[in-house]
Amino acid sequence: MIPLILYDIPSKLEGNHWSPNTAKPRFVLGYKGLPFRIEWVEYPDIAPRMKEIGASKDKLPDGRELYTLPVLSDPNTNALITDSWNIAEYLEKTYPEKPIFPNKSKGLMLVFNTTVYGLGRPAFKFPFLRVSRILNERSMEYFITTREELHKEKISEFSPEGLKRDEHWAIIKRAMETCKEWYDKEEGKWLMGDVFSYADIIIASRLFWLKRILHDDEWETIANWHDGRWGKLLANVEKECNEV
């Protein structure tokens, strides 16, 4: 089998990985035991590189083209897929061994994916501030410029120490309390009890992101909430997906 190619964004961090969106397909590939390699693409190079390989694009309200990662290339089928959800669907259909949507749960997983995204959305400026500091120089400049233009605010004002930062922490804490309530509904270490699924990957990808971009003490705070549940969950998912 020819290794698949996952396009990802590098960073200054050891191991490069940091993005929650590219973590999802990477976890799925690892869980299914599919061979793959990473091609690193800096932020300002995403559009020209994706245009070069023929990846699909979105349209911004002003008509500009928008190319995003992750993108997955499968030379075994000549498929080229954009977006973490579309990649998950493709991998499940093409390589059904070790399913990530067990018991015909794909529709529920789609709703869950949207719900989890919405939980932390109001606090996104705090993680964005941290992301801006772990990127390589060219990507850092691109990330800061585009986010400041989009939000009409200097990135230094996204989540300054004080009331605004405290509000963001409170939102993150409430989001994790909601996740705890979901996991408490079943016995076993996974959201579906003893059955691993894409739902666990969705949660773990967010935890992975926070672990990589936050300061060590900030991540330790989150990892230790609810008797250390979130640090353990991330470690369990990484083990299940052959990340360790």
XYZ file of N, CA and C in Angstrom:
732
model
N 0.843 -1.199 0.000
C 0.000 0.000 0.000
C 0.879 1.250 0.000
N 0.568 2.187 -0.891
C 1.322 3.435 -0.962
C 0.893 4.336 0.193
N 1.838 4.929 0.920
C 1.458 5.808 2.032
C 0.605 6.988 1.569
N -0.408 7.312 2.343
C -1.225 8.482 2.098
C -0.433 9.725 2.508
N -0.844 10.891 2.023
C -0.155 12.144 2.337
C -1.123 13.069 3.060
N -0.760 13.474 4.259
C -1.558 14.423 5.031
C -0.822 15.761 5.063
N -1.479 16.803 4.602
C -0.890 18.142 4.585
C -1.194 18.838 5.910
N -0.138 19.345 6.549
C -0.261 19.896 7.895
C 0.570 21.177 7.997
N 0.349 21.932 9.072
C 1.026 23.212 9.290
C 2.099 23.036 10.360
N 3.351 23.374 10.078
C 4.426 23.185 11.055
C 4.443 24.282 12.116
N 5.344 24.121 13.075
C 5.479 25.100 14.154
C 6.904 25.074 14.686
N 7.158 25.875 15.706
C 8.449 25.867 16.390
C 8.562 24.711 17.378
N 7.457 24.059 17.664
C 7.420 23.035 18.703
C 8.124 21.760 18.262
N 8.652 21.038 19.204
C 9.252 19.746 18.903
C 8.177 18.820 18.332
N 8.467 18.218 17.189
C 7.486 17.361 16.542
C 6.566 18.092 15.588
N 6.582 19.433 15.628
C 5.835 20.286 14.696
C 4.323 20.329 14.930
N 3.691 19.183 15.170
C 2.228 19.117 15.228
C 1.648 20.045 16.285
N 0.507 20.666 15.968
C -0.216 21.487 16.942
C -1.692 21.660 16.591
N -2.047 21.590 15.331
C -3.397 21.930 14.883
C -4.426 20.873 15.280
N -5.579 21.283 15.835
C -6.620 20.309 16.167
C -7.293 19.737 14.931
N -7.372 20.530 13.871
C -8.052 20.065 12.664
C -7.253 18.999 11.927
N -5.940 19.138 11.907
C -5.127 18.106 11.265
C -4.877 16.930 12.208
N -5.048 17.154 13.514
C -4.907 16.044 14.464
C -5.994 14.998 14.245
N -7.190 15.434 13.878
C -8.301 14.487 13.693
C -7.971 13.428 12.641
N -7.626 13.806 11.402
C -7.288 12.762 10.429
C -6.031 11.989 10.796
N -5.091 12.634 11.467
C -3.889 11.904 11.879
C -4.239 10.807 12.886
N -5.123 11.120 13.822
C -5.579 10.115 14.778
C -6.314 8.978 14.059
N -7.169 9.328 13.092
C -7.921 8.297 12.364
C -6.974 7.393 11.584
N -6.022 7.981 10.895
C -5.044 7.193 10.137
C -4.283 6.250 11.055
N -3.869 6.761 12.210
C -3.143 5.928 13.159
C -3.999 4.819 13.725
N -5.250 5.131 14.045
C -6.161 4.130 14.601
C -6.408 3.004 13.609
N -6.580 3.357 12.348
C -6.845 2.351 11.325
C -5.574 1.655 10.846
N -4.431 2.112 11.317
C -3.177 1.479 10.945
C -2.782 1.699 9.499
N -3.167 2.844 8.938
C -2.862 3.139 7.538
C -1.523 3.875 7.434
N -0.672 3.482 6.506
C 0.613 4.183 6.347
C 0.392 5.571 5.762
N 1.093 6.544 6.306
C 0.957 7.905 5.785
C 2.212 8.697 6.114
N 2.363 9.793 5.406
C 3.448 10.724 5.702
C 2.880 12.135 5.737
N 3.605 13.016 6.394
C 3.181 14.413 6.515
C 3.937 15.275 5.514
N 3.225 16.155 4.837
C 3.874 17.220 4.069
C 3.550 18.537 4.769
N 4.591 19.230 5.209
C 4.420 20.462 5.969
C 4.265 21.649 5.032
N 3.279 22.495 5.329
C 3.001 23.669 4.499
C 2.798 24.878 5.412
N 3.636 25.897 5.266
C 3.475 27.115 6.055
C 2.203 27.858 5.619
N 1.625 28.619 6.528
C 0.356 29.304 6.252
C 0.329 30.057 4.918
N 1.305 30.921 4.611
C 1.213 31.666 3.354
C 1.384 30.804 2.108
N 1.834 29.566 2.289
C 2.030 28.666 1.152
C 0.849 27.733 0.921
N -0.155 27.770 1.812
C -1.278 26.834 1.692
C -2.023 27.039 0.379
N -2.421 28.277 0.089
C -3.201 28.525 -1.127
C -2.451 28.116 -2.392
N -1.210 28.576 -2.612
C -0.526 28.163 -3.848
C -0.263 26.664 -3.919
N 0.063 26.037 -2.786
C 0.347 24.596 -2.808
C -0.922 23.796 -3.061
N -2.023 24.168 -2.421
C -3.274 23.432 -2.616
C -3.834 23.661 -4.018
N -3.655 24.869 -4.535
C -4.075 25.143 -5.908
C -3.257 24.296 -6.875
N -1.985 24.144 -6.575
C -1.083 23.359 -7.424
C -1.510 21.897 -7.510
N -1.937 21.319 -6.384
C -2.302 19.892 -6.390
C -3.771 19.662 -6.736
N -4.549 20.753 -6.850
C -5.946 20.615 -7.254
C -6.919 20.386 -6.120
N -6.571 20.833 -4.910
C -7.468 20.668 -3.764
C -8.682 21.585 -3.901
N -9.777 21.193 -3.281
C -10.987 22.005 -3.334
C -10.828 23.252 -2.476
N -11.660 24.245 -2.749
C -11.562 25.528 -2.049
C -12.948 26.005 -1.655
N -12.965 26.944 -0.712
C -14.195 27.634 -0.347
C -14.144 29.051 -0.900
N -15.278 29.733 -0.781
C -15.346 31.136 -1.195
C -15.672 32.002 0.016
N -14.890 33.049 0.216
C -15.182 34.014 1.258
C -16.326 34.926 0.799
N -17.005 35.602 1.749
C -18.115 36.489 1.363
C -17.734 37.542 0.329
N -16.461 37.957 0.338
C -16.037 38.976 -0.631
C -15.595 38.379 -1.962
N -15.763 37.049 -2.094
C -15.454 36.393 -3.355
C -14.071 35.797 -3.452
N -13.215 36.079 -2.479
C -11.866 35.528 -2.507
C -11.882 34.025 -2.263
N -10.904 33.341 -2.847
C -10.779 31.900 -2.645
C -10.129 31.618 -1.295
N -10.582 30.555 -0.639
C -10.021 30.167 0.645
C -9.617 28.697 0.595
N -8.327 28.450 0.735
C -7.804 27.090 0.826
C -7.420 26.821 2.280
N -7.800 25.664 2.773
C -7.531 25.326 4.170
C -6.927 23.927 4.281
N -6.329 23.671 5.428
C -5.864 22.340 5.783
C -6.683 21.857 6.969
N -6.869 20.539 7.105
C -6.116 19.481 6.444
C -6.623 19.145 5.048
N -5.704 18.618 4.274
C -5.996 17.976 2.994
C -5.308 16.623 3.015
N -6.006 15.616 2.514
C -5.446 14.263 2.445
C -5.396 13.808 1.001
N -4.233 13.319 0.580
C -4.067 12.732 -0.744
C -3.879 11.230 -0.592
N -4.682 10.472 -1.323
C -4.573 9.014 -1.288
C -4.139 8.517 -2.664
N -2.857 8.240 -2.859
C -2.373 7.792 -4.165
C -2.895 6.416 -4.560
N -3.457 5.677 -3.609
C -4.009 4.359 -3.927
C -5.329 4.456 -4.688
N -6.038 5.572 -4.507
C -7.330 5.755 -5.173
C -7.380 7.045 -5.992
N -6.302 7.832 -5.923
C -6.232 9.153 -6.562
C -7.234 10.148 -5.977
N -7.672 9.897 -4.750
C -8.597 10.816 -4.083
C -7.822 11.960 -3.435
N -8.437 13.129 -3.420
C -7.873 14.311 -2.770
C -9.011 14.952 -1.982
N -8.909 14.933 -0.654
C -10.024 15.324 0.201
C -9.617 16.474 1.104
N -10.492 17.472 1.204
C -10.281 18.635 2.062
C -11.270 18.611 3.218
N -10.818 19.036 4.403
C -11.634 19.169 5.606
C -11.596 17.879 6.426
N -11.409 18.056 7.737
C -11.230 16.901 8.620
C -12.444 15.983 8.627
N -13.655 16.546 8.571
C -14.842 15.688 8.563
C -14.931 14.890 7.264
N -14.719 15.549 6.137
C -14.761 14.847 4.853
C -13.699 13.749 4.789
N -12.538 14.022 5.377
C -11.471 13.019 5.407
C -11.891 11.823 6.245
N -12.515 12.085 7.393
C -12.985 10.992 8.251
C -13.994 10.122 7.508
N -14.936 10.752 6.813
C -15.926 10.000 6.034
C -15.245 9.159 4.951
N -14.299 9.764 4.257
C -13.596 9.046 3.192
C -12.848 7.842 3.741
N -12.110 8.029 4.816
C -11.318 6.928 5.376
C -12.215 5.812 5.892
N -13.353 6.174 6.456
C -14.275 5.153 6.962
C -14.868 4.337 5.815
N -15.209 5.005 4.726
C -15.805 4.311 3.581
C -14.773 3.479 2.824
N -13.578 4.016 2.666
C -12.553 3.361 1.849
C -11.799 2.290 2.617
N -11.615 2.518 3.908
C -10.872 1.576 4.757
C -11.714 1.270 5.999
N -12.756 0.441 5.840
C -13.750 0.252 6.908
C -13.281 -0.558 8.107
N -12.107 -1.191 8.011
C -11.628 -1.935 9.164
C -11.409 -0.974 10.334
N -11.709 -1.437 11.526
C -11.628 -0.620 12.746
C -12.463 0.656 12.568
N -13.768 0.525 12.569
C -14.648 1.666 12.299
C -14.545 2.777 13.341
N -14.701 4.001 12.873
C -14.735 5.160 13.771
C -16.162 5.680 13.945
N -17.091 5.188 13.119
C -18.511 5.517 13.263
C -19.281 4.234 13.566
N -19.074 3.625 14.737
C -19.713 2.342 15.034
C -21.228 2.481 15.187
N -21.925 1.399 14.907
C -23.385 1.347 15.111
C -24.124 2.449 14.345
N -23.667 2.703 13.121
C -24.315 3.680 12.244
C -24.460 5.050 12.921
N -23.387 5.489 13.532
C -23.431 6.718 14.336
C -22.911 7.954 13.602
N -22.695 7.866 12.297
C -22.068 8.985 11.582
C -22.864 10.284 11.713
N -24.176 10.207 11.579
C -24.990 11.412 11.702
C -24.877 12.049 13.072
N -24.902 11.219 14.100
C -24.751 11.725 15.465
C -23.366 12.327 15.673
N -22.357 11.708 15.068
C -20.989 12.222 15.201
C -20.850 13.598 14.558
N -21.554 13.809 13.455
C -21.506 15.111 12.788
C -22.095 16.192 13.693
N -23.225 15.881 14.311
C -23.840 16.823 15.249
C -22.908 17.065 16.436
N -22.304 15.992 16.935
C -21.391 16.097 18.073
C -20.192 16.970 17.721
N -19.666 16.801 16.528
C -18.519 17.591 16.071
C -18.845 19.084 16.106
N -20.024 19.434 15.603
C -20.458 20.831 15.597
C -20.683 21.349 17.014
N -21.255 20.499 17.858
C -21.541 20.894 19.240
C -20.262 21.173 20.019
N -19.280 20.295 19.888
C -18.013 20.477 20.600
C -17.326 21.756 20.144
N -17.346 22.010 18.857
C -16.756 23.245 18.334
C -17.418 24.465 18.968
N -18.741 24.413 19.096
C -19.477 25.538 19.649
C -19.215 25.790 21.118
N -18.879 24.751 21.862
C -18.656 24.900 23.298
C -17.527 25.879 23.609
N -16.430 25.731 22.907
C -15.272 26.571 23.195
C -15.150 27.795 22.324
N -16.027 27.923 21.350
C -15.939 29.022 20.393
C -15.877 30.400 21.051
N -16.668 30.688 22.096
C -16.620 32.026 22.691
C -15.269 32.392 23.316
N -14.424 31.394 23.548
C -13.116 31.660 24.173
C -11.967 31.547 23.190
N -12.270 31.523 21.876
C -11.238 31.180 20.894
C -10.063 32.154 20.867
N -10.266 33.391 21.300
C -9.187 34.375 21.187
C -8.015 34.068 22.115
N -8.272 33.383 23.220
C -7.170 33.011 24.110
C -6.258 31.991 23.434
N -6.780 30.861 22.934
C -5.899 29.939 22.207
C -5.249 30.570 20.976
N -5.987 31.438 20.268
C -5.401 32.085 19.094
C -4.177 32.911 19.477
N -4.256 33.588 20.618
C -3.107 34.348 21.101
C -1.911 33.431 21.302
N -2.138 32.264 21.878
C -1.060 31.314 22.116
C -0.543 30.719 20.799
N -1.443 30.437 19.856
C -1.027 29.895 18.557
C -0.060 30.850 17.875
N -0.330 32.137 17.960
C 0.497 33.125 17.254
C 1.953 33.072 17.698
N 2.212 32.501 18.860
C 3.569 32.508 19.403
C 4.328 31.200 19.203
N 3.666 30.190 18.653
C 4.363 28.911 18.447
C 4.617 28.627 16.968
N 4.168 29.514 16.098
C 4.349 29.307 14.662
C 5.722 29.784 14.203
N 6.172 29.230 13.078
C 7.388 29.729 12.448
C 7.149 31.144 11.923
N 8.227 31.866 11.660
C 8.144 33.300 11.412
C 7.160 33.669 10.304
N 7.256 33.018 9.152
C 6.381 33.383 8.033
C 4.924 33.100 8.356
N 4.678 31.957 8.972
C 3.305 31.614 9.349
C 2.794 32.526 10.455
N 3.679 32.883 11.383
C 3.287 33.775 12.476
C 2.814 35.120 11.927
N 3.587 35.687 11.016
C 3.221 36.978 10.433
C 1.882 36.880 9.699
N 1.702 35.808 8.942
C 0.461 35.606 8.195
C -0.716 35.441 9.149
N -0.543 34.610 10.159
C -1.611 34.323 11.120
C -2.044 35.597 11.837
N -1.083 36.359 12.334
C -1.408 37.578 13.077
C -2.106 38.594 12.177
N -1.564 38.811 10.984
C -2.144 39.797 10.068
C -3.575 39.446 9.694
N -3.814 38.207 9.316
C -5.153 37.805 8.879
C -6.151 37.812 10.028
N -5.734 37.418 11.218
C -6.661 37.403 12.363
C -6.964 38.813 12.846
N -5.979 39.675 12.817
C -6.240 41.061 13.219
C -7.173 41.747 12.224
N -7.005 41.465 10.944
C -7.893 42.046 9.933
C -9.316 41.524 10.099
N -9.439 40.237 10.391
C -10.759 39.620 10.520
C -11.514 40.136 11.740
N -10.802 40.260 12.863
C -11.467 40.604 14.127
C -11.338 42.081 14.502
N -10.674 42.869 13.642
C -10.559 44.317 13.862
C -9.989 44.635 15.247
N -8.957 43.893 15.617
C -8.377 44.035 16.948
C -6.946 43.520 16.923
N -6.057 44.200 17.628
C -4.687 43.726 17.747
C -4.662 42.410 18.511
N -3.797 41.503 18.103
C -3.782 40.194 18.740
C -3.385 40.289 20.213
N -2.643 41.328 20.569
C -2.277 41.528 21.975
C -3.498 41.829 22.839
N -4.595 42.243 22.191
C -5.833 42.537 22.912
C -6.833 41.387 22.848
N -6.461 40.288 22.203
C -7.381 39.151 22.090
C -7.762 38.601 23.460
N -6.769 38.439 24.316
C -7.033 37.838 25.627
C -6.004 38.323 26.644
N -6.032 39.618 26.953
C -5.052 40.147 27.907
C -5.307 39.618 29.316
N -4.260 39.592 30.118
C -4.405 39.189 31.517
C -5.454 40.073 32.192
N -6.267 39.461 33.045
C -7.292 40.223 33.740
C -8.674 39.679 33.457
N -9.666 40.545 33.435
C -11.059 40.135 33.314
C -11.320 39.337 32.042
N -10.783 39.802 30.920
C -11.028 39.124 29.645
C -10.456 37.710 29.657
N -9.243 37.551 30.155
C -8.627 36.223 30.241
C -9.414 35.332 31.206
N -9.836 35.893 32.318
C -10.616 35.124 33.291
C -11.924 34.620 32.674
N -12.547 35.450 31.855
C -13.783 35.043 31.177
C -13.516 33.882 30.225
N -12.410 33.942 29.516
C -12.061 32.860 28.597
C -11.805 31.560 29.350
N -11.104 31.642 30.474
C -10.872 30.448 31.290
C -12.185 29.863 31.795
N -13.110 30.724 32.183
C -14.404 30.247 32.681
C -15.173 29.510 31.587
N -15.100 30.002 30.363
C -15.771 29.338 29.233
C -15.160 27.967 28.980
N -13.842 27.896 28.996
C -13.162 26.614 28.783
C -13.531 25.632 29.888
N -13.577 26.106 31.125
C -13.929 25.232 32.253
C -15.357 24.702 32.099
N -16.292 25.561 31.714
C -17.677 25.115 31.515
C -17.768 24.106 30.379
N -16.993 24.318 29.333
C -16.992 23.376 28.212
C -16.536 21.995 28.662
N -15.497 21.947 29.469
C -14.991 20.662 29.940
C -15.938 20.023 30.954
N -16.664 20.824 31.696
C -17.677 20.271 32.597
C -18.800 19.615 31.802
N -19.164 20.220 30.674
C -20.165 19.609 29.801
C -19.653 18.287 29.242
N -18.403 18.262 28.811
C -17.806 17.021 28.304
C -17.783 15.949 29.387
N -17.499 16.340 30.609
C -17.499 15.388 31.724
C -18.877 14.771 31.894
N -19.918 15.594 31.811
C -21.284 15.086 31.939
C -21.571 14.045 30.864
N -21.103 14.283 29.652
C -21.310 13.311 28.573
C -20.610 11.993 28.884
N -19.357 12.082 29.274
C -18.590 10.861 29.549
C -19.134 10.110 30.758
N -19.707 10.822 31.702
C -20.240 10.173 32.902
C -21.501 9.360 32.631
N -22.107 9.531 31.458
C -23.336 8.796 31.144
C -23.078 7.319 30.881
N -21.845 6.952 30.574
C -21.510 5.557 30.283
C -20.339 5.111 31.148
N -20.325 3.832 31.477
C -19.145 3.266 32.112
C -18.116 2.967 31.029
N -16.868 2.899 31.402
C -15.814 2.696 30.414
C -15.093 4.000 30.138
N -13.961 3.910 29.456
C -13.129 5.106 29.272
C -13.486 5.929 28.047
N -14.383 5.406 27.187
C -14.743 6.136 25.972
C -16.144 6.718 26.086
N -16.477 7.639 25.193
C -17.793 8.269 25.228
C -18.900 7.240 24.994
N -18.615 6.216 24.200
C -19.574 5.140 23.953
C -19.269 3.926 24.832
N -18.769 4.183 26.014
C -18.486 3.103 26.953
C -17.184 2.408 26.642
N -17.276 1.160 26.216
C -16.084 0.387 25.877
C -15.738 0.468 24.392
N -16.506 1.246 23.631
C -16.330 1.320 22.177
C -15.677 2.650 21.802
N -14.494 2.576 21.237
C -13.794 3.772 20.770
C -14.465 4.288 19.506
N -14.525 5.615 19.363
C -15.190 6.194 18.197
C -14.594 7.555 17.844
N -15.099 8.107 16.767
C -14.643 9.429 16.321
C -14.967 10.507 17.350
N -15.969 10.272 18.187
C -16.301 11.236 19.235
C -15.113 11.456 20.165
N -14.421 10.388 20.508
C -13.245 10.508 21.374
C -12.115 11.244 20.659
N -12.010 11.044 19.362
C -11.003 11.762 18.574
C -11.318 13.254 18.538
N -12.595 13.603 18.427
C -12.995 15.010 18.415
C -12.556 15.704 19.702
N -12.854 15.082 20.835
C -12.474 15.667 22.123
C -10.955 15.703 22.262
N -10.305 14.596 21.918
C -8.848 14.503 22.084
C -8.109 15.494 21.201
N -8.631 15.780 20.019
C -7.953 16.735 19.134
C -7.937 18.130 19.751
N -9.009 18.486 20.444
C -9.048 19.775 21.142
C -8.072 19.783 22.311
N -8.036 18.685 23.056
C -7.097 18.583 24.172
C -5.657 18.635 23.676
N -5.393 17.937 22.582
C -4.054 17.947 21.985
C -3.642 19.372 21.626
N -4.552 20.092 21.011
C -4.305 21.491 20.629
C -3.925 22.325 21.844
N -4.728 22.225 22.898
C -4.462 23.010 24.102
C -3.134 22.619 24.740
N -2.851 21.332 24.758
C -1.584 20.879 25.336
C -0.394 21.452 24.583
N -0.519 21.536 23.276
C 0.604 21.979 22.457
C 0.804 23.491 22.477
N -0.273 24.262 22.544
C -0.134 25.711 22.381
C -0.076 26.475 23.700
N -0.675 25.929 24.760
C -0.702 26.645 26.028
C 0.624 26.519 26.763
N 0.842 27.399 27.700
C 1.989 27.263 28.588
C 1.823 25.994 29.418
N 2.923 25.433 29.862
C 2.873 24.155 30.581
C 1.939 24.200 31.781
N 1.998 25.268 32.555
C 1.145 25.349 33.745
C -0.324 25.498 33.375
N -0.601 26.148 32.239
C -1.985 26.288 31.777
C -2.551 24.936 31.355
N -1.754 24.173 30.615
C -2.207 22.845 30.223
C -2.386 21.944 31.440
N -1.493 21.998 32.385
C -1.608 21.164 33.582
C -2.898 21.459 34.331
N -3.298 22.711 34.341
C -4.567 23.070 34.980
C -5.721 22.313 34.336
N -5.785 22.344 32.999
C -6.863 21.657 32.283
C -6.745 20.147 32.424
N -5.547 19.628 32.262
C -5.329 18.178 32.324
C -5.774 17.601 33.656
N -5.672 18.381 34.718
C -5.982 17.892 36.060
C -7.407 18.166 36.510
N -8.178 18.888 35.715
C -9.587 19.063 36.066
C -10.270 17.701 36.142
N -11.265 17.602 37.012
C -12.085 16.395 37.126
C -11.227 15.153 37.371
N -10.377 15.276 38.404
C -9.517 14.160 38.830
C -8.571 13.694 37.724
N -8.067 14.634 36.960
C -7.086 14.298 35.933
C -7.657 13.627 34.706
N -8.952 13.758 34.518
C -9.622 13.042 33.437
C -9.081 13.398 32.055
N -8.798 14.664 31.808
C -8.510 15.093 30.436
C -7.090 14.757 30.010
N -6.165 14.814 30.935
C -4.824 14.339 30.614
C -4.830 12.854 30.313
N -5.619 12.097 31.085
C -5.718 10.650 30.876
C -6.411 10.333 29.560
N -7.477 11.072 29.249
C -8.199 10.798 28.006
C -7.301 11.025 26.800
N -6.574 12.133 26.793
C -5.676 12.396 25.667
C -4.641 11.290 25.542
N -4.063 10.880 26.655
C -3.063 9.806 26.625
C -3.676 8.512 26.106
N -4.906 8.211 26.501
C -5.576 6.987 26.051
C -5.853 7.018 24.551
N -6.304 8.176 24.057
C -6.585 8.289 22.623
C -5.291 8.195 21.817
N -4.250 8.845 22.278
C -2.967 8.779 21.571
C -2.454 7.342 21.522
N -2.632 6.613 22.586
C -2.219 5.207 22.598
C -3.076 4.388 21.644
N -4.378 4.624 21.657
C -5.305 3.890 20.790
C -5.003 4.160 19.319
N -4.537 5.361 19.038
C -4.275 5.773 17.656
C -2.800 5.660 17.280
N -2.056 4.923 18.086
C -0.642 4.652 17.788
C 0.187 5.920 17.659
N -0.129 6.913 18.504
C 0.621 8.168 18.507
C 1.791 8.117 19.478
N 1.854 7.081 20.296
C 2.938 6.963 21.279
C 3.632 5.625 21.117
